[in-house]
Amino acid sequence: MIRLPPYGEALGIEPIRDEHSRLVLKLPFGNHVSGRPGFLHGGAIAGLLEIAGIMSLYDQLGEDDRPQVKPITVTTDFMRNGFPKMTYAAGIITRSGRRMANVESFAWQDDESKPIAASRMNLLLVRK
Amino acid sequence: MNEQVEEFRRKMAAGEVSARDFIEVVARHNHNGLIGSRYVDEGENWIELALDYDVKLVGDRDSGILASGPITSMCDMAAGLAISKTSGRFLMTVTIDLRADYLRPAKVGNAVHGRMECYRCTRNVAFVRGHAHDGDPGDPIAQITGTFMFLAPLS
């Protein structure tokens, strides 16, 4: 399994594989990810989505291809409130080329078909 | 702790506390406590916050560059306060979307500042824009735009 970035560890993210062996990130609820009382913080959701996108890209590229990933544009859409419970996120690699990767990620709580937030990232890949 | 934050929100809504006092209390708790943003300055329709460099906020182990998430979090909070400056009231908002364009990576070790202005408020939606820099406002690291919705439409 790929190692989380320090910010992922600080958020308390846990990477798992679902039944289709897809990489899914779990974010357990805690004070450090809460916003106004009774809700998950939008910034914590944005952080989870960013890490889900980048880790899914690394997962698809495989261990022998580890470019430095530089976010160029990051757009986060917030669709539903996040509640104090487990949050999941997974990434979709729309395109992964030599220099650019276009990645989407979605976060959900009880039902994956009802995402709470999504992000779209255009990432510059730097290979030495 | 949340009671104290809620009391501050109520006082903010009543115009009894400044954005600076609000940040100094709110930033010590919850997710804002994890990222640790602090108050820097404000103007007629803008707020500037800053985030000190912290190894636990790093997004890329090899380079030591901060993750995008904490910068987004800080700008989201600054935007919420900028909206209260423009609307003249402290009202609860939810983020519709927030986009960051990274012009260059922040220098490792430097604090990142986020200045957000609210340039338009309608009955339902507030529009914000701003930038993040790591010491020189003339050489920004990111350009940020966002839209927010009022929890209750403005009357």
mmCIF file of C-alpha atoms in Angstrom:
data_model
loop_
_atom_site.group_PDB
_atom_site.id
_atom_site.type_symbol
_atom_site.label_atom_id
_atom_site.label_comp_id
_atom_site.label_asym_id
_atom_site.label_seq_id
_atom_site.Cartn_x
_atom_site.Cartn_y
_atom_site.Cartn_z
ATOM 1 C CA MET A 1 0.000 0.000 0.000
ATOM 2 C CA ILE A 2 1.172 3.522 -0.800
ATOM 3 C CA ARG A 3 2.392 5.699 2.039
ATOM 4 C CA LEU A 4 0.174 8.654 2.941
ATOM 5 C CA PRO A 5 1.565 12.190 2.866
ATOM 6 C CA PRO A 6 2.040 13.785 6.331
ATOM 7 C CA TYR A 7 -1.159 15.816 5.928
ATOM 8 C CA GLY A 8 -3.060 12.575 5.249
ATOM 9 C CA GLU A 9 -1.649 11.110 8.472
ATOM 10 C CA ALA A 10 -2.560 14.283 10.383
ATOM 11 C CA LEU A 11 -6.150 13.984 9.133
ATOM 12 C CA GLY A 12 -6.197 10.330 10.282
ATOM 13 C CA ILE A 13 -6.858 8.884 6.822
ATOM 14 C CA GLU A 14 -6.747 5.094 6.379
ATOM 15 C CA PRO A 15 -6.300 3.604 2.888
ATOM 16 C CA ILE A 16 -8.209 0.379 2.162
ATOM 17 C CA ARG A 17 -9.136 -1.765 -0.864
ATOM 18 C CA ASP A 18 -12.805 -2.277 -1.625
ATOM 19 C CA GLU A 19 -14.251 -5.534 -3.025
ATOM 20 C CA HIS A 20 -13.169 -4.528 -6.548
ATOM 21 C CA SER A 21 -9.638 -3.886 -5.196
ATOM 22 C CA ARG A 22 -10.149 -0.179 -5.820
ATOM 23 C CA LEU A 23 -8.196 2.146 -3.525
ATOM 24 C CA VAL A 24 -10.581 3.886 -1.103
ATOM 25 C CA LEU A 25 -9.591 6.316 1.647
ATOM 26 C CA LYS A 26 -11.461 6.280 4.948
ATOM 27 C CA LEU A 27 -11.594 9.391 7.128
ATOM 28 C CA PRO A 28 -12.839 8.619 10.648
ATOM 29 C CA PHE A 29 -14.646 11.538 12.298
ATOM 30 C CA GLY A 30 -12.933 13.446 15.116
ATOM 31 C CA ASN A 31 -12.594 16.927 16.540
ATOM 32 C CA HIS A 32 -9.641 17.678 14.270
ATOM 33 C CA VAL A 33 -11.862 17.345 11.149
ATOM 34 C CA SER A 34 -14.967 19.051 12.515
ATOM 35 C CA GLY A 35 -16.181 22.470 11.495
ATOM 36 C CA ARG A 36 -19.243 24.109 12.943
ATOM 37 C CA PRO A 37 -20.883 21.895 15.560
ATOM 38 C CA GLY A 38 -22.371 18.724 14.114
ATOM 39 C CA PHE A 39 -20.656 18.987 10.723
ATOM 40 C CA LEU A 40 -17.499 17.859 9.015
ATOM 41 C CA HIS A 41 -15.208 20.751 8.010
ATOM 42 C CA GLY A 42 -15.195 21.590 4.283
ATOM 43 C CA GLY A 43 -11.434 22.028 4.381
ATOM 44 C CA ALA A 44 -10.946 18.519 5.772
ATOM 45 C CA ILE A 45 -13.148 17.163 2.954
ATOM 46 C CA ALA A 46 -11.081 19.111 0.405
ATOM 47 C CA GLY A 47 -7.903 17.623 1.924
ATOM 48 C CA LEU A 48 -9.328 14.095 1.762
ATOM 49 C CA LEU A 49 -10.328 14.567 -1.905
ATOM 50 C CA GLU A 50 -6.892 15.918 -2.840
ATOM 51 C CA ILE A 51 -5.114 12.975 -1.229
ATOM 52 C CA ALA A 52 -7.596 10.469 -2.744
ATOM 53 C CA GLY A 53 -6.892 11.865 -6.218
ATOM 54 C CA ILE A 54 -3.108 11.822 -5.882
ATOM 55 C CA MET A 55 -2.956 8.382 -4.192
ATOM 56 C CA SER A 56 -5.264 6.883 -6.844
ATOM 57 C CA LEU A 57 -2.955 8.246 -9.523
ATOM 58 C CA TYR A 58 0.118 6.708 -7.847
ATOM 59 C CA ASP A 59 -1.825 3.474 -7.447
ATOM 60 C CA GLN A 60 -2.584 3.362 -11.161
ATOM 61 C CA LEU A 61 0.969 4.294 -12.209
ATOM 62 C CA GLY A 62 2.491 1.488 -10.134
ATOM 63 C CA GLU A 63 5.573 1.318 -7.955
ATOM 64 C CA ASP A 64 8.136 1.845 -10.708
ATOM 65 C CA ASP A 65 6.720 5.147 -11.882
ATOM 66 C CA ARG A 66 6.755 7.794 -9.177
ATOM 67 C CA PRO A 67 6.694 11.249 -10.779
ATOM 68 C CA GLN A 68 6.559 14.316 -8.598
ATOM 69 C CA VAL A 69 2.938 15.466 -8.711
ATOM 70 C CA LYS A 70 2.309 19.221 -8.784
ATOM 71 C CA PRO A 71 -1.282 20.406 -8.511
ATOM 72 C CA ILE A 72 -1.979 23.121 -11.096
ATOM 73 C CA THR A 73 -5.727 23.572 -10.689
ATOM 74 C CA VAL A 74 -7.813 22.138 -7.877
ATOM 75 C CA THR A 75 -11.590 22.720 -7.946
ATOM 76 C CA THR A 76 -13.737 21.440 -5.119
ATOM 77 C CA ASP A 77 -17.534 21.288 -5.317
ATOM 78 C CA PHE A 78 -19.487 20.860 -2.106
ATOM 79 C CA MET A 79 -22.828 19.107 -2.626
ATOM 80 C CA ARG A 80 -24.126 17.897 0.723
ATOM 81 C CA ASN A 81 -23.378 18.429 4.391
ATOM 82 C CA GLY A 82 -20.811 16.115 5.914
ATOM 83 C CA PHE A 83 -21.978 14.643 9.209
ATOM 84 C CA PRO A 84 -19.953 13.345 12.178
ATOM 85 C CA LYS A 85 -19.408 9.848 10.814
ATOM 86 C CA MET A 86 -17.051 7.887 8.580
ATOM 87 C CA THR A 87 -16.298 9.533 5.242
ATOM 88 C CA TYR A 88 -14.933 7.690 2.197
ATOM 89 C CA ALA A 89 -13.210 8.967 -0.921
ATOM 90 C CA ALA A 90 -11.978 7.462 -4.160
ATOM 91 C CA GLY A 91 -10.335 8.883 -7.263
ATOM 92 C CA ILE A 92 -10.941 8.375 -10.976
ATOM 93 C CA ILE A 93 -8.031 8.905 -13.336
ATOM 94 C CA THR A 94 -9.636 10.421 -16.421
ATOM 95 C CA ARG A 95 -6.348 10.734 -18.230
ATOM 96 C CA SER A 96 -2.762 10.108 -17.246
ATOM 97 C CA GLY A 97 -0.198 11.263 -19.770
ATOM 98 C CA ARG A 98 3.513 11.966 -19.812
ATOM 99 C CA ARG A 99 3.243 15.464 -18.334
ATOM 100 C CA MET A 100 -0.356 15.925 -17.203
ATOM 101 C CA ALA A 101 -2.926 13.862 -15.344
ATOM 102 C CA ASN A 102 -6.608 14.776 -15.047
ATOM 103 C CA VAL A 103 -8.083 13.326 -11.910
ATOM 104 C CA GLU A 104 -11.522 13.468 -10.302
ATOM 105 C CA SER A 105 -12.355 12.357 -6.801
ATOM 106 C CA PHE A 106 -15.554 11.897 -4.870
ATOM 107 C CA ALA A 107 -16.320 11.769 -1.146
ATOM 108 C CA TRP A 108 -19.359 10.101 0.377
ATOM 109 C CA GLN A 109 -20.649 8.887 3.724
ATOM 110 C CA ASP A 110 -23.454 6.291 3.685
ATOM 111 C CA ASP A 111 -24.136 6.005 -0.011
ATOM 112 C CA GLU A 112 -21.557 6.349 -2.754
ATOM 113 C CA SER A 113 -24.260 7.455 -5.216
ATOM 114 C CA LYS A 114 -24.883 10.511 -3.014
ATOM 115 C CA PRO A 115 -21.483 12.237 -2.875
ATOM 116 C CA ILE A 116 -20.969 15.006 -0.304
ATOM 117 C CA ALA A 117 -18.197 16.635 -2.353
ATOM 118 C CA ALA A 118 -16.119 16.191 -5.486
ATOM 119 C CA SER A 119 -12.882 17.594 -6.745
ATOM 120 C CA ARG A 120 -11.249 17.921 -10.113
ATOM 121 C CA MET A 121 -7.511 18.283 -10.300
ATOM 122 C CA ASN A 122 -5.193 18.930 -13.183
ATOM 123 C CA LEU A 123 -1.804 17.673 -12.095
ATOM 124 C CA LEU A 124 1.595 18.320 -13.616
ATOM 125 C CA LEU A 125 3.803 15.222 -13.535
ATOM 126 C CA VAL A 126 7.542 15.717 -13.280
ATOM 127 C CA ARG A 127 9.590 12.638 -14.169
ATOM 128 C CA LYS A 128 13.342 12.784 -13.818
ATOM 129 C CA MET B 1 -15.073 24.121 23.395
ATOM 130 C CA ASN B 2 -17.824 24.224 20.764
ATOM 131 C CA GLU B 3 -20.002 26.265 23.142
ATOM 132 C CA GLN B 4 -17.323 28.948 23.205
ATOM 133 C CA VAL B 5 -17.150 28.943 19.400
ATOM 134 C CA GLU B 6 -20.935 29.116 19.150
ATOM 135 C CA GLU B 7 -21.030 32.002 21.600
ATOM 136 C CA PHE B 8 -18.526 33.784 19.372
ATOM 137 C CA ARG B 9 -20.638 33.118 16.275
ATOM 138 C CA ARG B 10 -23.636 34.615 18.053
ATOM 139 C CA LYS B 11 -21.632 37.671 19.094
ATOM 140 C CA MET B 12 -20.227 38.020 15.566
ATOM 141 C CA ALA B 13 -23.772 37.966 14.166
ATOM 142 C CA ALA B 14 -24.671 40.703 16.638
ATOM 143 C CA GLY B 15 -21.593 42.683 15.556
ATOM 144 C CA GLU B 16 -20.064 42.409 19.035
ATOM 145 C CA VAL B 17 -16.720 40.813 18.117
ATOM 146 C CA SER B 18 -14.131 41.546 15.487
ATOM 147 C CA ALA B 19 -12.984 39.129 12.803
ATOM 148 C CA ARG B 20 -9.601 39.086 14.568
ATOM 149 C CA ASP B 21 -11.080 37.910 17.878
ATOM 150 C CA PHE B 22 -13.231 35.382 16.040
ATOM 151 C CA ILE B 23 -10.228 33.850 14.241
ATOM 152 C CA GLU B 24 -8.169 33.766 17.405
ATOM 153 C CA VAL B 25 -10.820 31.691 19.182
ATOM 154 C CA VAL B 26 -12.021 29.567 16.273
ATOM 155 C CA ALA B 27 -8.539 28.782 14.993
ATOM 156 C CA ARG B 28 -7.668 26.987 18.208
ATOM 157 C CA HIS B 29 -10.388 24.374 17.805
ATOM 158 C CA ASN B 30 -11.504 21.624 15.501
ATOM 159 C CA HIS B 31 -10.084 21.419 11.994
ATOM 160 C CA ASN B 32 -8.882 25.026 12.152
ATOM 161 C CA GLY B 33 -6.875 24.038 15.226
ATOM 162 C CA LEU B 34 -5.160 21.284 13.217
ATOM 163 C CA ILE B 35 -4.081 23.637 10.429
ATOM 164 C CA GLY B 36 -3.546 26.614 12.779
ATOM 165 C CA SER B 37 -4.491 29.614 10.637
ATOM 166 C CA ARG B 38 -4.016 33.043 12.200
ATOM 167 C CA TYR B 39 -5.328 36.562 11.601
ATOM 168 C CA VAL B 40 -3.132 39.004 9.652
ATOM 169 C CA ASP B 41 -5.139 41.967 8.372
ATOM 170 C CA GLU B 42 -8.452 43.116 6.955
ATOM 171 C CA GLY B 43 -9.981 45.844 4.790
ATOM 172 C CA GLU B 44 -13.387 46.984 3.610
ATOM 173 C CA ASN B 45 -14.269 43.720 1.843
ATOM 174 C CA TRP B 46 -11.290 41.457 2.484
ATOM 175 C CA ILE B 47 -9.556 39.402 5.153
ATOM 176 C CA GLU B 48 -6.017 38.074 5.219
ATOM 177 C CA LEU B 49 -5.095 34.982 7.226
ATOM 178 C CA ALA B 50 -1.818 33.060 7.383
ATOM 179 C CA LEU B 51 -0.729 29.495 7.909
ATOM 180 C CA ASP B 52 2.694 28.847 9.420
ATOM 181 C CA TYR B 53 4.766 26.112 7.827
ATOM 182 C CA ASP B 54 4.180 22.840 9.652
ATOM 183 C CA VAL B 55 5.629 19.442 8.676
ATOM 184 C CA LYS B 56 2.322 17.729 9.420
ATOM 185 C CA LEU B 57 0.640 19.749 6.644
ATOM 186 C CA VAL B 58 3.051 18.533 3.965
ATOM 187 C CA GLY B 59 1.506 16.985 0.838
ATOM 188 C CA ASP B 60 4.639 15.670 -0.820
ATOM 189 C CA ARG B 61 7.239 13.950 1.353
ATOM 190 C CA ASP B 62 10.128 14.327 -1.099
ATOM 191 C CA SER B 63 9.818 18.073 -1.651
ATOM 192 C CA GLY B 64 8.338 19.069 1.735
ATOM 193 C CA ILE B 65 5.776 21.283 -0.033
ATOM 194 C CA LEU B 66 2.512 21.942 1.832
ATOM 195 C CA ALA B 67 -0.604 20.075 0.669
ATOM 196 C CA SER B 68 -3.277 22.017 -1.169
ATOM 197 C CA GLY B 69 -5.891 21.088 1.472
ATOM 198 C CA PRO B 70 -4.719 23.355 4.325
ATOM 199 C CA ILE B 71 -4.344 26.323 1.934
ATOM 200 C CA THR B 72 -7.887 25.675 0.670
ATOM 201 C CA SER B 73 -9.153 25.429 4.276
ATOM 202 C CA MET B 74 -7.571 28.754 5.230
ATOM 203 C CA CYS B 75 -8.919 30.532 2.118
ATOM 204 C CA ASP B 76 -12.368 29.055 2.762
ATOM 205 C CA MET B 77 -12.367 30.530 6.265
ATOM 206 C CA ALA B 78 -11.024 33.891 5.049
ATOM 207 C CA ALA B 79 -13.730 33.923 2.365
ATOM 208 C CA GLY B 80 -16.478 33.364 4.944
ATOM 209 C CA LEU B 81 -15.236 36.353 6.926
ATOM 210 C CA ALA B 82 -14.776 38.520 3.810
ATOM 211 C CA ILE B 83 -18.428 37.818 2.953
ATOM 212 C CA SER B 84 -19.478 39.096 6.381
ATOM 213 C CA LYS B 85 -17.542 42.318 5.671
ATOM 214 C CA THR B 86 -19.272 42.861 2.321
ATOM 215 C CA SER B 87 -22.766 41.866 3.483
ATOM 216 C CA GLY B 88 -22.331 43.842 6.697
ATOM 217 C CA ARG B 89 -23.535 40.895 8.768
ATOM 218 C CA PHE B 90 -22.072 37.643 9.992
ATOM 219 C CA LEU B 91 -24.220 35.041 8.293
ATOM 220 C CA MET B 92 -23.732 31.323 7.950
ATOM 221 C CA THR B 93 -22.632 30.339 4.473
ATOM 222 C CA VAL B 94 -21.865 27.047 2.790
ATOM 223 C CA THR B 95 -19.229 26.683 0.103
ATOM 224 C CA ILE B 96 -20.617 25.904 -3.355
ATOM 225 C CA ASP B 97 -17.198 25.622 -4.948
ATOM 226 C CA LEU B 98 -13.653 26.765 -4.468
ATOM 227 C CA ARG B 99 -10.940 26.676 -7.106
ATOM 228 C CA ALA B 100 -7.229 27.193 -6.593
ATOM 229 C CA ASP B 101 -4.799 27.709 -9.463
ATOM 230 C CA TYR B 102 -1.251 27.062 -8.276
ATOM 231 C CA LEU B 103 1.148 29.457 -9.976
ATOM 232 C CA ARG B 104 4.182 27.990 -8.249
ATOM 233 C CA PRO B 105 4.898 25.888 -5.149
ATOM 234 C CA ALA B 106 5.213 27.709 -1.795
ATOM 235 C CA LYS B 107 8.787 27.905 -0.487
ATOM 236 C CA VAL B 108 9.411 25.181 2.062
ATOM 237 C CA GLY B 109 9.461 26.707 5.544
ATOM 238 C CA ASN B 110 7.596 29.897 4.650
ATOM 239 C CA ALA B 111 4.215 30.866 6.085
ATOM 240 C CA VAL B 112 1.456 30.982 3.469
ATOM 241 C CA HIS B 113 -0.881 33.980 3.502
ATOM 242 C CA GLY B 114 -4.378 33.895 2.034
ATOM 243 C CA ARG B 115 -6.177 37.134 1.228
ATOM 244 C CA MET B 116 -9.785 36.764 0.125
ATOM 245 C CA GLU B 117 -12.179 39.496 -0.943
ATOM 246 C CA CYS B 118 -15.922 39.276 -1.441
ATOM 247 C CA TYR B 119 -16.636 41.355 -4.552
ATOM 248 C CA ARG B 120 -20.319 40.603 -4.923
ATOM 249 C CA CYS B 121 -23.205 39.483 -2.709
ATOM 250 C CA THR B 122 -26.641 38.615 -4.080
ATOM 251 C CA ARG B 123 -29.666 37.418 -2.098
ATOM 252 C CA ASN B 124 -28.499 33.820 -2.243
ATOM 253 C CA VAL B 125 -24.899 33.772 -3.375
ATOM 254 C CA ALA B 126 -21.623 35.495 -2.490
ATOM 255 C CA PHE B 127 -18.688 35.617 -4.926
ATOM 256 C CA VAL B 128 -15.118 35.681 -3.653
ATOM 257 C CA ARG B 129 -11.645 35.876 -5.132
ATOM 258 C CA GLY B 130 -8.199 36.153 -3.728
ATOM 259 C CA HIS B 131 -4.663 34.928 -3.748
ATOM 260 C CA ALA B 132 -2.165 33.127 -1.588
ATOM 261 C CA HIS B 133 1.467 34.216 -1.233
ATOM 262 C CA ASP B 134 4.462 33.121 0.819
ATOM 263 C CA GLY B 135 5.975 36.468 1.759
ATOM 264 C CA ASP B 136 5.662 38.732 -1.287
ATOM 265 C CA PRO B 137 2.077 39.634 -2.256
ATOM 266 C CA GLY B 138 3.431 40.650 -5.678
ATOM 267 C CA ASP B 139 4.585 37.083 -6.334
ATOM 268 C CA PRO B 140 1.541 34.950 -5.445
ATOM 269 C CA ILE B 141 1.628 31.156 -5.198
ATOM 270 C CA ALA B 142 -2.053 30.679 -6.007
ATOM 271 C CA GLN B 143 -5.093 32.444 -7.387
ATOM 272 C CA ILE B 144 -8.343 31.466 -5.715
ATOM 273 C CA THR B 145 -11.998 31.941 -6.654
ATOM 274 C CA GLY B 146 -15.096 30.640 -4.963
ATOM 275 C CA THR B 147 -18.860 30.883 -4.573
ATOM 276 C CA PHE B 148 -20.814 30.544 -1.345
ATOM 277 C CA MET B 149 -24.512 30.243 -0.559
ATOM 278 C CA PHE B 150 -26.239 31.868 2.409
ATOM 279 C CA LEU B 151 -27.945 29.322 4.648
ATOM 280 C CA ALA B 152 -30.947 31.659 4.681
ATOM 281 C CA PRO B 153 -31.504 34.043 1.719
ATOM 282 C CA LEU B 154 -30.772 37.707 2.484
ATOM 283 C CA SER B 155 -33.877 39.781 3.003
#
